[in-house]
Short mmCIF file of C-alpha atoms in Angstrom, two decimals:
data_model
loop_
_atom_site.label_atom_id
_atom_site.label_comp_id
_atom_site.label_asym_id
_atom_site.label_seq_id
_atom_site.Cartn_x
_atom_site.Cartn_y
_atom_site.Cartn_z
CA ASP Y 106 64.06 47.53 51.70
CA THR Y 107 64.73 45.12 48.87
CA GLY Y 108 66.63 42.45 50.77
CA VAL Y 109 70.29 41.64 51.20
CA SER Y 110 72.51 43.29 48.58
CA GLN Y 111 75.98 42.15 47.62
CA ASP Y 112 78.51 43.89 45.46
CA PRO Y 113 80.09 43.05 43.10
CA ARG Y 114 78.17 40.14 41.61
CA HIS Y 115 81.25 38.81 39.88
CA LYS Y 116 84.96 39.38 40.45
CA ILE Y 117 87.85 38.00 38.46
CA THR Y 118 91.25 38.62 39.96
CA LYS Y 119 94.81 37.48 39.47
CA ARG Y 120 96.40 35.26 42.07
CA GLY Y 121 98.09 37.32 44.74
CA GLN Y 122 95.80 40.33 44.44
CA ASN Y 123 93.56 41.57 47.23
CA VAL Y 124 89.80 41.71 46.83
CA THR Y 125 87.02 43.22 48.90
CA PHE Y 126 83.33 42.40 48.83
CA ARG Y 127 80.48 44.38 50.32
CA CYS Y 128 77.21 43.26 51.85
CA ASP Y 129 74.26 45.49 52.79
CA PRO Y 130 71.86 43.57 55.04
CA ILE Y 131 68.18 44.14 55.60
CA SER Y 132 68.11 47.31 57.69
CA GLU Y 133 66.14 45.87 60.64
CA HIS Y 134 68.47 42.86 60.95
CA ASN Y 135 71.10 42.94 63.67
CA ARG Y 136 73.02 39.82 62.58
CA LEU Y 137 75.10 39.44 59.45
CA TYR Y 138 76.75 36.25 58.23
CA TRP Y 139 79.30 35.34 55.59
CA TYR Y 140 79.30 31.93 53.90
CA ARG Y 141 81.43 30.44 51.15
CA GLN Y 142 80.08 27.99 48.61
CA THR Y 143 82.28 26.00 46.25
CA LEU Y 144 80.99 24.18 43.21
CA GLY Y 145 78.78 21.24 44.07
CA GLN Y 146 78.86 21.87 47.81
CA GLY Y 147 76.60 23.44 50.36
CA PRO Y 148 77.47 26.84 51.81
CA GLU Y 149 80.08 26.80 54.60
CA PHE Y 150 79.97 29.23 57.49
CA LEU Y 151 82.80 31.77 57.66
CA THR Y 152 81.89 34.36 60.26
CA TYR Y 153 79.06 36.37 61.73
CA PHE Y 154 78.41 39.71 63.42
CA GLN Y 155 75.87 40.87 65.89
CA ASN Y 156 75.65 44.59 65.32
CA GLU Y 157 79.31 45.64 64.95
CA ALA Y 158 80.79 42.81 67.04
CA GLN Y 159 82.30 39.83 65.25
CA LEU Y 160 81.14 36.96 67.45
CA GLU Y 161 82.38 33.86 65.71
CA LYS Y 162 84.90 32.90 63.07
CA SER Y 163 85.21 29.54 61.35
CA ARG Y 164 88.56 27.82 61.07
CA LEU Y 165 88.02 28.21 57.33
CA LEU Y 166 88.71 31.89 57.80
CA SER Y 167 92.48 31.96 57.41
CA ASP Y 168 94.69 34.93 58.29
CA ARG Y 169 94.25 36.19 54.73
CA PHE Y 170 90.56 36.80 55.34
CA SER Y 171 89.20 39.70 57.34
CA ALA Y 172 85.67 40.92 57.83
CA GLU Y 173 84.34 44.12 59.29
CA ARG Y 174 80.97 45.60 60.05
CA PRO Y 175 81.57 49.20 61.06
CA LYS Y 176 78.65 50.80 62.87
CA GLY Y 177 76.67 47.61 62.62
CA SER Y 178 75.39 48.34 59.13
CA PHE Y 179 77.07 47.07 55.95
CA SER Y 180 79.90 44.57 56.08
CA THR Y 181 83.03 43.99 54.03
CA LEU Y 182 84.95 40.79 53.48
CA GLU Y 183 88.53 41.19 52.33
CA ILE Y 184 90.75 38.44 51.00
CA GLN Y 185 94.43 39.26 50.81
CA ARG Y 186 96.92 37.53 48.51
CA THR Y 187 94.21 35.53 46.79
CA GLU Y 188 94.83 31.92 45.86
CA GLN Y 189 93.09 29.77 43.28
CA GLY Y 190 91.48 27.83 46.10
CA ASP Y 191 89.62 30.99 47.10
CA SER Y 192 87.52 30.77 43.94
CA ALA Y 193 83.96 30.35 45.17
CA MET Y 194 80.64 32.05 45.65
CA TYR Y 195 80.67 34.25 48.75
CA LEU Y 196 77.22 34.58 50.25
CA CYS Y 197 76.05 37.11 52.79
CA ALA Y 198 72.98 36.59 54.93
CA SER Y 199 71.24 38.61 57.61
CA SER Y 200 68.77 37.86 60.36
CA PHE Y 201 67.12 39.40 63.38
CA ALA Y 202 68.05 37.87 66.73
CA SER Y 203 66.41 38.62 70.04
CA GLY Y 204 66.37 36.80 73.38
CA GLY Y 205 68.33 33.86 72.02
CA ALA Y 206 65.95 33.30 69.11
CA ILE Y 207 66.74 33.96 65.48
CA TYR Y 208 63.93 34.79 63.12
CA GLY Y 209 64.94 33.43 59.74
CA TYR Y 210 67.88 34.06 57.48
CA THR Y 211 67.80 36.03 54.24
CA PHE Y 212 70.57 35.43 51.74
CA GLY Y 213 71.97 37.85 49.21
CA SER Y 214 72.67 37.00 45.59
CA GLY Y 215 76.32 36.34 46.30
CA THR Y 216 79.64 37.43 44.86
CA ARG Y 217 81.28 34.92 42.56
CA LEU Y 218 85.05 35.13 42.83
CA THR Y 219 87.33 33.63 40.21
CA VAL Y 220 91.06 33.66 40.88
CA VAL Y 221 93.15 33.12 37.76
CA GLU L 132 81.67 17.16 64.58
CA LEU L 133 78.23 18.08 63.34
CA LYS L 134 77.23 16.35 60.13
CA VAL L 135 74.26 17.09 57.93
CA GLU L 136 73.70 14.41 55.34
CA GLN L 137 71.29 14.59 52.46
CA ASN L 138 70.11 11.62 50.50
CA PRO L 139 70.09 11.30 47.57
CA LEU L 140 72.63 13.79 46.21
CA PHE L 141 71.28 13.45 42.68
CA LEU L 142 67.71 12.73 41.72
CA SER L 143 66.30 12.38 38.24
CA MET L 144 62.52 12.21 38.19
CA GLN L 145 59.81 12.04 35.62
CA GLU L 146 57.09 14.63 35.67
CA GLY L 147 54.10 13.51 37.67
CA LYS L 148 56.04 11.24 40.01
CA ASN L 149 56.48 11.53 43.77
CA TYR L 150 59.72 11.37 45.68
CA THR L 151 61.26 12.19 49.06
CA ILE L 152 64.58 13.81 49.93
CA TYR L 153 66.03 12.94 53.32
CA CYS L 154 68.11 15.08 55.63
CA ASN L 155 69.82 13.48 58.64
CA TYR L 156 71.80 15.46 61.17
CA SER L 157 74.03 14.43 64.03
CA THR L 158 73.37 16.96 66.81
CA THR L 159 70.47 18.25 68.81
CA SER L 160 68.60 21.00 67.06
CA ASP L 161 64.96 21.94 66.86
CA ARG L 162 65.27 24.30 63.95
CA LEU L 163 65.80 23.24 60.36
CA TYR L 164 65.59 25.08 57.07
CA TRP L 165 65.07 24.00 53.49
CA TYR L 166 66.41 26.14 50.65
CA ARG L 167 66.23 25.99 46.89
CA GLN L 168 69.09 27.11 44.67
CA ASP L 169 68.95 27.56 40.91
CA PRO L 170 72.23 27.42 38.96
CA GLY L 171 74.34 30.51 39.56
CA LYS L 172 71.77 31.97 41.92
CA SER L 173 71.52 32.48 45.64
CA LEU L 174 69.43 30.56 48.15
CA GLU L 175 65.68 30.87 48.25
CA SER L 176 64.05 30.00 51.56
CA LEU L 177 61.39 27.31 51.23
CA PHE L 178 60.55 26.15 54.75
CA VAL L 179 61.47 26.86 58.35
CA LEU L 180 60.70 23.98 60.70
CA LEU L 181 60.78 25.07 64.32
CA SER L 182 59.69 22.12 66.41
CA ASN L 183 59.39 18.37 66.56
CA GLY L 184 56.56 17.15 64.36
CA ALA L 185 56.42 20.35 62.33
CA VAL L 186 54.97 19.89 58.87
CA LYS L 187 54.76 22.62 56.25
CA GLN L 188 53.44 22.53 52.72
CA GLU L 189 53.76 24.86 49.78
CA GLY L 190 52.43 23.77 46.45
CA ARG L 191 53.95 20.44 45.47
CA LEU L 192 56.51 20.48 48.30
CA MET L 193 55.97 19.32 51.87
CA ALA L 194 58.61 19.35 54.60
CA SER L 195 58.57 17.65 57.98
CA LEU L 196 60.83 17.48 61.02
CA ASP L 197 61.40 14.69 63.54
CA THR L 198 63.86 16.03 66.10
CA LYS L 199 64.02 12.76 68.02
CA ALA L 200 65.15 10.89 64.92
CA ARG L 201 67.19 13.94 63.79
CA LEU L 202 65.53 13.63 60.41
CA SER L 203 63.78 16.00 58.06
CA THR L 204 62.12 15.09 54.80
CA LEU L 205 61.17 17.09 51.73
CA HIS L 206 58.43 15.36 49.80
CA ILE L 207 57.74 16.20 46.19
CA THR L 208 54.29 15.44 44.85
CA ALA L 209 53.56 15.15 41.11
CA ALA L 210 56.84 16.75 40.08
CA VAL L 211 56.96 19.35 37.34
CA HIS L 212 59.94 20.63 35.36
CA ASP L 213 59.96 23.96 37.23
CA LEU L 214 61.02 22.13 40.38
CA SER L 215 64.39 21.29 38.83
CA ALA L 216 67.00 22.86 41.14
CA THR L 217 69.33 21.98 43.99
CA TYR L 218 67.70 21.63 47.40
CA PHE L 219 69.60 22.15 50.62
CA CYS L 220 68.67 21.43 54.18
CA ALA L 221 70.40 23.38 56.92
CA VAL L 222 70.49 22.83 60.66
CA ASP L 223 70.50 25.86 62.91
CA LEU L 224 73.13 25.66 65.64
CA THR L 225 71.79 28.68 67.45
CA VAL L 226 72.61 28.31 71.11
CA GLY L 227 72.63 31.43 73.20
CA SER L 228 74.84 33.95 71.50
CA GLN L 229 76.08 31.55 68.85
CA GLY L 230 74.34 31.03 65.62
CA ASN L 231 75.05 29.64 62.24
CA LEU L 232 73.61 27.24 59.75
CA ILE L 233 75.25 23.96 58.83
CA PHE L 234 74.25 22.89 55.35
CA GLY L 235 74.01 19.51 53.71
CA LYS L 236 75.70 18.97 50.37
CA GLY L 237 72.45 19.46 48.52
CA THR L 238 70.23 17.29 46.35
CA LYS L 239 70.31 18.13 42.67
CA LEU L 240 66.86 17.45 41.30
CA SER L 241 66.18 17.09 37.61
CA VAL L 242 62.59 16.65 36.49
CA LYS L 243 62.21 15.32 33.00
CA PRO L 244 59.09 15.28 30.84
#
C-alpha cells in the first residue's frame, strides 16, 4: 500500500460545470476525511466517513457539494455548478480509529481545482 | 469557536540560527500535530504530540506540548535551507465518534544563506 491516492492531481473546469474527485485511502484505515485548502491558508475540514457512514459535515459543505464512500473503500467528492470560489486544493486523508482513539492521519497529494 | 493561532505567520531566518514557532489553541485537546508543506505539495507529518509535556525531536526540529497552557512549540535549531517550507500545527478535536483536525494558518519559513 503506497498511501492515500487522489485523482486527478489537477482539474481545470469552467464555471457552472460539475466535477468529481476520487480518493483511495490506505486499505487498513476505516476513516476518510476531506479538507479544502485555499491559497495561504491552512486546510479546512469538510466532511469525514467512518467506513461507509458520513458522520460529520462542515458548514463549508454547501448543497452543491456531495461526498460518498460506497462500501467503505474509496470516496468521491462531487461539486455541482462550480463557482470561482471553489478553486482550491482538495485534500483527502485517512486514519484508523478504534475505541475512541485515532492513530494518526495520512494525507494524499491533493487535487488542485481551478474554476475559470 | 475553536481557534488555532500560529505565530509568526512569516519567518525569514539565516542559516545556522535558532527560532521557535508558537501554536496556541482555544479548546481542550491533548493531541496536536505538526505538518510540513512544500509549495504545491501535500502535508507531510512531522510530529504527533499525545500528552501534556510531550517532547519529540527529529533532526533540527523539536516539538513540545503544554496542554494546560494550550500551547505547542516547534523549535528550529541551526536552520538550513532545506527547512524552507510552510509549517502547520493542527489540533485534534477527536471526542467519541467525532474527529477532525483544526489547522492554524501556517508559518511560512524561509531560510537564507
